[in-house]
Amino acid sequence: MTIEILEGWEAIRQAAPQQVGGKAWNLARLARYGFDVPSGWAISVDACRRWLGASGLESALLAAARQPLERRPAALAEVTARLAALPTGLDLAAIPEGPLAVRSSAPQEDSAAASFAGIHNSYLNVQGATALEAAIRAVWLSLWTPAAVAYREGIGLDHAEAAMAVLIMPLIPAEASGIAFTRDPLSGRDDRLVIHATHGLGESLVNGQAAGDEIVLAENPLDDCLSVLRITSGDKPVRVEPAAGGGTKTRHLPADPVSALSEELALQLGEQLRLAAFALDYTRPDFDLEWTWDGERFWLLQARPITAANRCTYPALAAQPDIWSRGNTRDVVPDPLSPIDWGGSRRLVNAILQEGFILAGLKIHPGVQRAGLFHGRLYLNLSMMQWEAYAAMGMPPEAMNRLIGGHQPTIRVTPPTAGERWQRGVNTLRYLLKAPRRRKAGRVAIEAVMATAEQWKNEPLPQDDAGFVATLRRYSRYARGARDLHFLQGSASGALSFLVDAIDAHLPGEGHALAAALMVGDPPSVTAQQGYDLFAIAKRAAADPPTRQWLERRGRGEGGDWRDLPENNPLHREFSAFLERYGHRGVYETYTRNPRWRERPDYLLDTLLTLAETDRDALEVAGRQARERARDRVLRAMPWWKRPLLDGMVRAAKAGSNEREAARSALVALIEPQRRILLWLGERWVDAGWMSTAEEIVFLLPAEIHAVLNGVLPGPALAPRIADRRRQFKAWHAEEAPDVILERPDGRVAERIDDDRRFAEGNLFHGIPVGTGRVTATARLLHSPEQGKQLGHGEILVVPSTDPAWTPLFLKAGGLVMETGGYLSHGAIVAREFGIPAVVNLPGILQALRDGDYLEVDGGKGTVRRIDSGTDDSLAQPERIVPGQTAKRKESDTSTAFEP
């Protein structure tokens, strides 16, 4: 029997990890992505099984291995001795002579579930065919050592599944070697990279026999660049960062002649290791890597996911699972994020969510990460958000859930001590005193950011690689450093929460609905204003016969480009001004891959004729009635001394919501010039033959783009990386991502898909009330704002989520129903402004309803009820009921008046 050997990394990669093991397959992938990996050969798992089967000892071996080791240690030793005497039947002709490394590569080894670190044998400096055969046989036999058998039993792996592939590589002459972790396993921080280095071969370091040097690198949250934080050699510090002030100035001690790597080499290595981790899994780039330095370049010898690391979290959460939720993010980014967007939001989310708590005086746990990517979707660490709100100002976890939306569990909190209550009171007072100044600074920042985005949009494009790097880093630092803007975007909940609590104190359970009614109308947010401006354009365009005819021809597919209209045409003139002000926005505009309205305004033009038919006066009257009735009800319920405070609380809550929308618009404005420069760079790389289309650049992380521009990553290696990510992206799109994911303290992930029936009682569905009043009308189920032409006036808009591109449809809709969202979601804010009944956070509602169902949407109670319309065609006409108004009952209408 001759056992064939897989030659080369491409053959190993195509064999799949079940045949060559995780160690060999990960190295094959790194070689495919352009990293320096020594040449490799692999003996497959099937070869091991054939060798074992030919011995006739397989069943006896398994039986012996299943016995408790303390009872029959001799049985295992006898079997392994008999196996060691068997010939291998290896065909070693493909492997050149010279010192080799022979490494274990079991299918379960180096996986996310189990590392088998130090369990199976590997051998260095193997020379000659006889020694090579002996080493291969010894690697196979290491499956049945007492340590390997005990490890499998400890993780519940059936011994019958045990198998071994063998990886053979030339031994690199090493000046320095070591291991590294792209997440600090002690602190759990993913913005720290830890390198262990020693002179020569790193065998003693890997085996734990030598301490070597420890180098800690830090990731800058503004632009992801690495810097040396600390170097120690044994117990001697070589380079330290002063703790005082938390700055980045460093103090150099005298050079240590025994250090294995200089600072410059450490940074080069750290960048390679981080890029390798991103290439293997950019969604969770936490890897344990083995490396070596031959005096000229670094070689990667092993890469496996980190399976054991401490959690970076608050002590109060250490024993609780992390609750990852899409309750807020699904509203604006419902689909998978491309790598370019994940790379940008990975740190930006932290900046947005922590600013308010920092202002209140909460000591933020260093290095906590509040954003995660699962199934390609953006999730927020709700455990962290609930705890920080509770620890800072005493907000109950349930209240945080209502604000962000989603049906998710809450963390366990202990009743506060007297001292903690006092501290949280102080924090709340500090926040209330400081927030107005920060909001004012944020409003100034909005204007500055919009002006900066306009400047960037018109500045000359870079012409060389260094110019691209400098420009992209400038963009990143500016966006992530806009702290006043982050405060507005992330801290709108404060005033709104106070308003809801104040109402609930006297009208329990009605706080959200009545607050929504109180916040109807002026002043409009920037998002509502863009809807009003588009409505005004639509009215004037419809009133101008030539323009109306052009729009009608366009609706039949006969229209041309709007810019070909005469310059004095009202549509040409006013639409140009609209795009000048709002052209940075787009359909699901948070995705860099999506074009801006300035690039593709067709969706807006297609809405104009139907939008012109909207009765805005009726909308404003209904909103004003709702606001006045709600105000009267709240004032009657409040004690006299609180009544003068109500209008101020409403103004503050309204201002917070509007500022949140304005800050979002400003942050989105910064995406437009970034998209422009990335597409321009993509065109250059298409010309170089590295990409098929310029748009493929969104499948790269910012750090990878910088690495190519800096010559660290080879451009020709981009194609396979992009191809693999496109396949992954397509698979993510086909997946049904759960609303909530629980990550246990041991790192195991349990996906939680809520049972939609929890929120339904027959034809009655319960959600969160975010818009005032009640309406009965026909349901129109849409999945994209570009389907907006299907929405009739007064119909109930039923959608999975909303972003600002949906706003023009809100002017036509009689009511809004959303699968996701909370009180601070975009759909909730705009529905409140327009005064339309709205209920959000109804998972599965799109599957439960049919297009054309007749619904009652109660924005006060937070319910959606399906009504059997029978044969009465009159029910197709919407009926609107505002708080306090009683509708005339139709014979076949089962609705009842809503009394707040």
Tab-separated table of N, CA, C and O in Angstrom, residues 354-422:
chain	number	residue	atom	x	y	z
A	354	GLN	N	-20.574	55.440	24.239
A	354	GLN	CA	-20.003	55.696	25.557
A	354	GLN	C	-19.961	57.169	25.943
A	354	GLN	O	-19.782	57.486	27.128
A	355	GLU	N	-20.152	58.080	25.001
A	355	GLU	CA	-19.951	59.496	25.298
A	355	GLU	C	-20.880	60.009	26.401
A	355	GLU	O	-20.465	60.778	27.273
A	356	GLY	N	-22.136	59.614	26.367
A	356	GLY	CA	-23.063	60.090	27.387
A	356	GLY	C	-22.704	59.602	28.775
A	356	GLY	O	-22.813	60.346	29.761
A	357	PHE	N	-22.260	58.345	28.873
A	357	PHE	CA	-21.899	57.784	30.171
A	357	PHE	C	-20.610	58.425	30.701
A	357	PHE	O	-20.460	58.635	31.908
A	358	ILE	N	-19.693	58.730	29.793
A	358	ILE	CA	-18.475	59.431	30.205
A	358	ILE	C	-18.833	60.803	30.765
A	358	ILE	O	-18.307	61.238	31.800
A	359	LEU	N	-19.763	61.501	30.102
A	359	LEU	CA	-20.184	62.814	30.569
A	359	LEU	C	-20.803	62.731	31.961
A	359	LEU	O	-20.604	63.608	32.803
A	360	ALA	N	-21.536	61.635	32.219
A	360	ALA	CA	-22.170	61.473	33.531
A	360	ALA	C	-21.162	61.144	34.622
A	360	ALA	O	-21.482	61.267	35.809
A	361	GLY	N	-19.961	60.714	34.224
A	361	GLY	CA	-18.934	60.417	35.216
A	361	GLY	C	-18.664	58.941	35.418
A	361	GLY	O	-17.909	58.572	36.326
A	362	LEU	N	-19.247	58.072	34.586
A	362	LEU	CA	-19.001	56.642	34.717
A	362	LEU	C	-17.573	56.320	34.275
A	362	LEU	O	-17.107	56.806	33.245
A	363	LYS	N	-16.893	55.505	35.054
A	363	LYS	CA	-15.568	55.036	34.679
A	363	LYS	C	-15.729	53.870	33.721
A	363	LYS	O	-16.104	52.768	34.102
A	364	ILE	N	-15.446	54.116	32.457
A	364	ILE	CA	-15.626	53.099	31.420
A	364	ILE	C	-14.565	52.018	31.565
A	364	ILE	O	-13.381	52.314	31.731
A	365	HIS	N	-14.992	50.760	31.506
A	365	HIS	CA	-14.036	49.658	31.583
A	365	HIS	C	-13.141	49.701	30.348
A	365	HIS	O	-13.640	49.730	29.218
A	366	PRO	N	-11.822	49.719	30.512
A	366	PRO	CA	-10.936	49.883	29.341
A	366	PRO	C	-11.036	48.703	28.381
A	366	PRO	O	-11.023	47.542	28.789
A	367	GLY	N	-11.162	49.039	27.099
A	367	GLY	CA	-11.103	48.023	26.053
A	367	GLY	C	-12.396	47.307	25.754
A	367	GLY	O	-12.410	46.389	24.921
A	368	VAL	N	-13.515	47.672	26.391
A	368	VAL	CA	-14.761	46.950	26.116
A	368	VAL	C	-15.191	47.182	24.671
A	368	VAL	O	-14.986	48.258	24.107
A	369	GLN	N	-15.767	46.150	24.068
A	369	GLN	CA	-16.212	46.220	22.685
A	369	GLN	C	-17.724	46.014	22.652
A	369	GLN	O	-18.232	45.002	23.125
A	370	ARG	N	-18.426	46.996	22.098
A	370	ARG	CA	-19.886	46.970	22.117
A	370	ARG	C	-20.501	46.559	20.803
A	370	ARG	O	-21.726	46.475	20.690
A	371	ALA	N	-19.700	46.329	19.779
A	371	ALA	CA	-20.216	45.925	18.465
A	371	ALA	C	-19.687	44.551	18.111
A	371	ALA	O	-18.526	44.231	18.377
A	372	GLY	N	-20.531	43.736	17.515
A	372	GLY	CA	-20.129	42.413	17.066
A	372	GLY	C	-20.772	42.101	15.726
A	372	GLY	O	-21.798	42.697	15.349
A	373	LEU	N	-20.186	41.168	15.001
A	373	LEU	CA	-20.694	40.772	13.691
A	373	LEU	C	-21.017	39.284	13.735
A	373	LEU	O	-20.130	38.455	13.929
A	374	PHE	N	-22.299	38.963	13.574
A	374	PHE	CA	-22.763	37.582	13.531
A	374	PHE	C	-23.648	37.436	12.300
A	374	PHE	O	-24.497	38.285	12.034
A	375	HIS	N	-23.462	36.357	11.555
A	375	HIS	CA	-24.202	36.157	10.306
A	375	HIS	C	-24.027	37.366	9.386
A	375	HIS	O	-24.905	37.682	8.577
A	376	GLY	N	-22.914	38.056	9.541
A	376	GLY	CA	-22.651	39.233	8.731
A	376	GLY	C	-23.378	40.478	9.188
A	376	GLY	O	-23.150	41.550	8.639
A	377	ARG	N	-24.267	40.372	10.193
A	377	ARG	CA	-25.059	41.514	10.640
A	377	ARG	C	-24.422	42.178	11.858
A	377	ARG	O	-23.715	41.533	12.626
A	378	LEU	N	-24.737	43.454	12.010
A	378	LEU	CA	-24.214	44.234	13.127
A	378	LEU	C	-25.097	44.038	14.350
A	378	LEU	O	-26.309	44.278	14.307
A	379	TYR	N	-24.492	43.597	15.441
A	379	TYR	CA	-25.169	43.432	16.725
A	379	TYR	C	-24.507	44.355	17.747
A	379	TYR	O	-23.318	44.655	17.648
A	380	LEU	N	-25.294	44.765	18.744
A	380	LEU	CA	-24.772	45.549	19.856
A	380	LEU	C	-24.773	44.702	21.118
A	380	LEU	O	-25.679	43.892	21.336
A	381	ASN	N	-23.744	44.905	21.937
A	381	ASN	CA	-23.655	44.188	23.204
A	381	ASN	C	-24.604	44.856	24.192
A	381	ASN	O	-24.259	45.818	24.874
A	382	LEU	N	-25.816	44.309	24.250
A	382	LEU	CA	-26.850	44.908	25.077
A	382	LEU	C	-26.539	44.763	26.562
A	382	LEU	O	-26.938	45.606	27.368
A	383	SER	N	-25.832	43.710	26.936
A	383	SER	CA	-25.435	43.565	28.339
A	383	SER	C	-24.617	44.769	28.774
A	383	SER	O	-24.822	45.336	29.858
A	384	MET	N	-23.679	45.151	27.933
A	384	MET	CA	-22.824	46.298	28.243
A	384	MET	C	-23.656	47.587	28.327
A	384	MET	O	-23.489	48.395	29.243
A	385	MET	N	-24.563	47.764	27.378
A	385	MET	CA	-25.365	48.980	27.341
A	385	MET	C	-26.304	49.048	28.555
A	385	MET	O	-26.466	50.116	29.162
A	386	GLN	N	-26.922	47.922	28.894
A	386	GLN	CA	-27.809	47.910	30.054
A	386	GLN	C	-27.039	48.222	31.338
A	386	GLN	O	-27.502	49.011	32.174
A	387	TRP	N	-25.854	47.617	31.465
A	387	TRP	CA	-25.101	47.834	32.695
A	387	TRP	C	-24.605	49.270	32.806
A	387	TRP	O	-24.687	49.889	33.878
A	388	GLU	N	-24.084	49.823	31.730
A	388	GLU	CA	-23.548	51.182	31.792
A	388	GLU	C	-24.652	52.199	32.108
A	388	GLU	O	-24.423	53.150	32.868
A	389	ALA	N	-25.842	52.000	31.545
A	389	ALA	CA	-26.944	52.911	31.849
A	389	ALA	C	-27.381	52.763	33.305
A	389	ALA	O	-27.704	53.754	33.978
A	390	TYR	N	-27.372	51.525	33.809
A	390	TYR	CA	-27.759	51.287	35.195
A	390	TYR	C	-26.693	51.813	36.156
A	390	TYR	O	-27.005	52.482	37.144
A	391	ALA	N	-25.425	51.515	35.857
A	391	ALA	CA	-24.344	51.931	36.755
A	391	ALA	C	-24.151	53.442	36.740
A	391	ALA	O	-23.788	54.036	37.761
A	392	ALA	N	-24.396	54.071	35.590
A	392	ALA	CA	-24.172	55.513	35.499
A	392	ALA	C	-25.299	56.305	36.145
A	392	ALA	O	-25.062	57.216	36.953
A	393	MET	N	-26.552	55.970	35.787
A	393	MET	CA	-27.675	56.813	36.228
A	393	MET	C	-28.865	56.026	36.751
A	393	MET	O	-29.954	56.584	36.911
A	394	GLY	N	-28.688	54.726	36.977
A	394	GLY	CA	-29.758	53.953	37.596
A	394	GLY	C	-30.882	53.569	36.664
A	394	GLY	O	-31.961	53.178	37.134
A	395	MET	N	-30.682	53.655	35.333
A	395	MET	CA	-31.750	53.270	34.409
A	395	MET	C	-31.955	51.761	34.465
A	395	MET	O	-31.008	50.995	34.264
A	396	PRO	N	-33.167	51.261	34.719
A	396	PRO	CA	-33.394	49.816	34.760
A	396	PRO	C	-33.113	49.183	33.405
A	396	PRO	O	-33.357	49.804	32.360
A	397	PRO	N	-32.591	47.968	33.382
A	397	PRO	CA	-32.323	47.305	32.103
A	397	PRO	C	-33.552	47.224	31.204
A	397	PRO	O	-33.435	47.317	29.983
A	398	GLU	N	-34.733	47.054	31.788
A	398	GLU	CA	-35.952	46.972	30.987
A	398	GLU	C	-36.194	48.282	30.234
A	398	GLU	O	-36.693	48.267	29.094
A	399	ALA	N	-35.859	49.405	30.854
A	399	ALA	CA	-36.047	50.705	30.199
A	399	ALA	C	-35.113	50.845	29.002
A	399	ALA	O	-35.501	51.394	27.965
A	400	MET	N	-33.885	50.364	29.119
A	400	MET	CA	-32.968	50.396	27.988
A	400	MET	C	-33.503	49.556	26.835
A	400	MET	O	-33.436	49.947	25.663
A	401	ASN	N	-34.081	48.402	27.147
A	401	ASN	CA	-34.667	47.563	26.103
A	401	ASN	C	-35.766	48.299	25.348
A	401	ASN	O	-35.868	48.206	24.126
A	402	ARG	N	-36.615	49.008	26.072
A	402	ARG	CA	-37.710	49.716	25.401
A	402	ARG	C	-37.181	50.819	24.498
A	402	ARG	O	-37.745	51.086	23.434
A	403	LEU	N	-36.101	51.457	24.905
A	403	LEU	CA	-35.556	52.549	24.101
A	403	LEU	C	-34.957	52.058	22.797
A	403	LEU	O	-35.161	52.654	21.743
A	404	ILE	N	-34.212	50.964	22.851
A	404	ILE	CA	-33.521	50.527	21.641
A	404	ILE	C	-34.344	49.557	20.828
A	404	ILE	O	-34.046	49.310	19.665
A	405	GLY	N	-35.401	48.995	21.393
A	405	GLY	CA	-36.235	48.057	20.656
A	405	GLY	C	-35.718	46.642	20.769
A	405	GLY	O	-34.597	46.376	21.204
A	406	GLY	N	-36.546	45.705	20.372
A	406	GLY	CA	-36.167	44.305	20.422
A	406	GLY	C	-36.733	43.603	21.638
A	406	GLY	O	-36.910	44.206	22.697
A	407	HIS	N	-37.048	42.339	21.470
A	407	HIS	CA	-37.512	41.509	22.577
A	407	HIS	C	-36.315	40.703	23.055
A	407	HIS	O	-36.006	39.644	22.522
A	408	GLN	N	-35.620	41.185	24.031
A	408	GLN	CA	-34.420	40.518	24.487
A	408	GLN	C	-34.398	40.441	26.009
A	408	GLN	O	-35.106	41.182	26.685
A	409	PRO	N	-33.597	39.534	26.540
A	409	PRO	CA	-33.521	39.413	27.999
A	409	PRO	C	-32.788	40.604	28.607
A	409	PRO	O	-32.240	41.450	27.898
A	410	THR	N	-32.785	40.626	29.924
A	410	THR	CA	-32.087	41.679	30.645
A	410	THR	C	-31.029	41.061	31.548
A	410	THR	O	-31.102	39.891	31.917
A	411	ILE	N	-30.044	41.859	31.886
A	411	ILE	CA	-29.006	41.402	32.801
A	411	ILE	C	-29.553	41.382	34.222
A	411	ILE	O	-30.574	41.999	34.530
A	412	ARG	N	-28.866	40.660	35.098
A	412	ARG	CA	-29.207	40.668	36.520
A	412	ARG	C	-28.466	41.829	37.190
A	412	ARG	O	-27.265	41.990	36.992
A	413	VAL	N	-29.192	42.597	37.935
A	413	VAL	CA	-28.563	43.690	38.696
A	413	VAL	C	-28.972	43.557	40.156
A	413	VAL	O	-30.058	43.065	40.472
A	414	THR	N	-28.087	43.964	41.028
A	414	THR	CA	-28.384	43.926	42.461
A	414	THR	C	-28.932	45.285	42.894
A	414	THR	O	-28.558	46.322	42.328
A	415	PRO	N	-29.819	45.296	43.869
A	415	PRO	CA	-30.334	46.587	44.354
A	415	PRO	C	-29.180	47.484	44.793
A	415	PRO	O	-28.242	47.036	45.461
A	416	PRO	N	-29.210	48.743	44.420
A	416	PRO	CA	-28.093	49.631	44.760
A	416	PRO	C	-28.032	49.919	46.252
A	416	PRO	O	-29.061	49.966	46.944
A	417	THR	N	-26.827	50.083	46.742
A	417	THR	CA	-26.640	50.525	48.124
A	417	THR	C	-26.961	52.010	48.217
A	417	THR	O	-27.144	52.699	47.203
A	418	ALA	N	-27.011	52.505	49.440
A	418	ALA	CA	-27.273	53.932	49.630
A	418	ALA	C	-26.197	54.772	48.950
A	418	ALA	O	-26.495	55.803	48.322
A	419	GLY	N	-24.952	54.312	49.058
A	419	GLY	CA	-23.864	55.042	48.412
A	419	GLY	C	-23.984	55.031	46.898
A	419	GLY	O	-23.713	56.035	46.233
A	420	GLU	N	-24.408	53.896	46.335
A	420	GLU	CA	-24.556	53.807	44.886
A	420	GLU	C	-25.713	54.677	44.409
A	420	GLU	O	-25.617	55.321	43.355
A	421	ARG	N	-26.799	54.702	45.185
A	421	ARG	CA	-27.920	55.569	44.801
A	421	ARG	C	-27.494	57.040	44.819
A	421	ARG	O	-27.852	57.812	43.927
A	422	TRP	N	-26.724	57.388	45.833
A	422	TRP	CA	-26.239	58.765	45.910
A	422	TRP	C	-25.342	59.088	44.713
A	422	TRP	O	-25.492	60.139	44.081
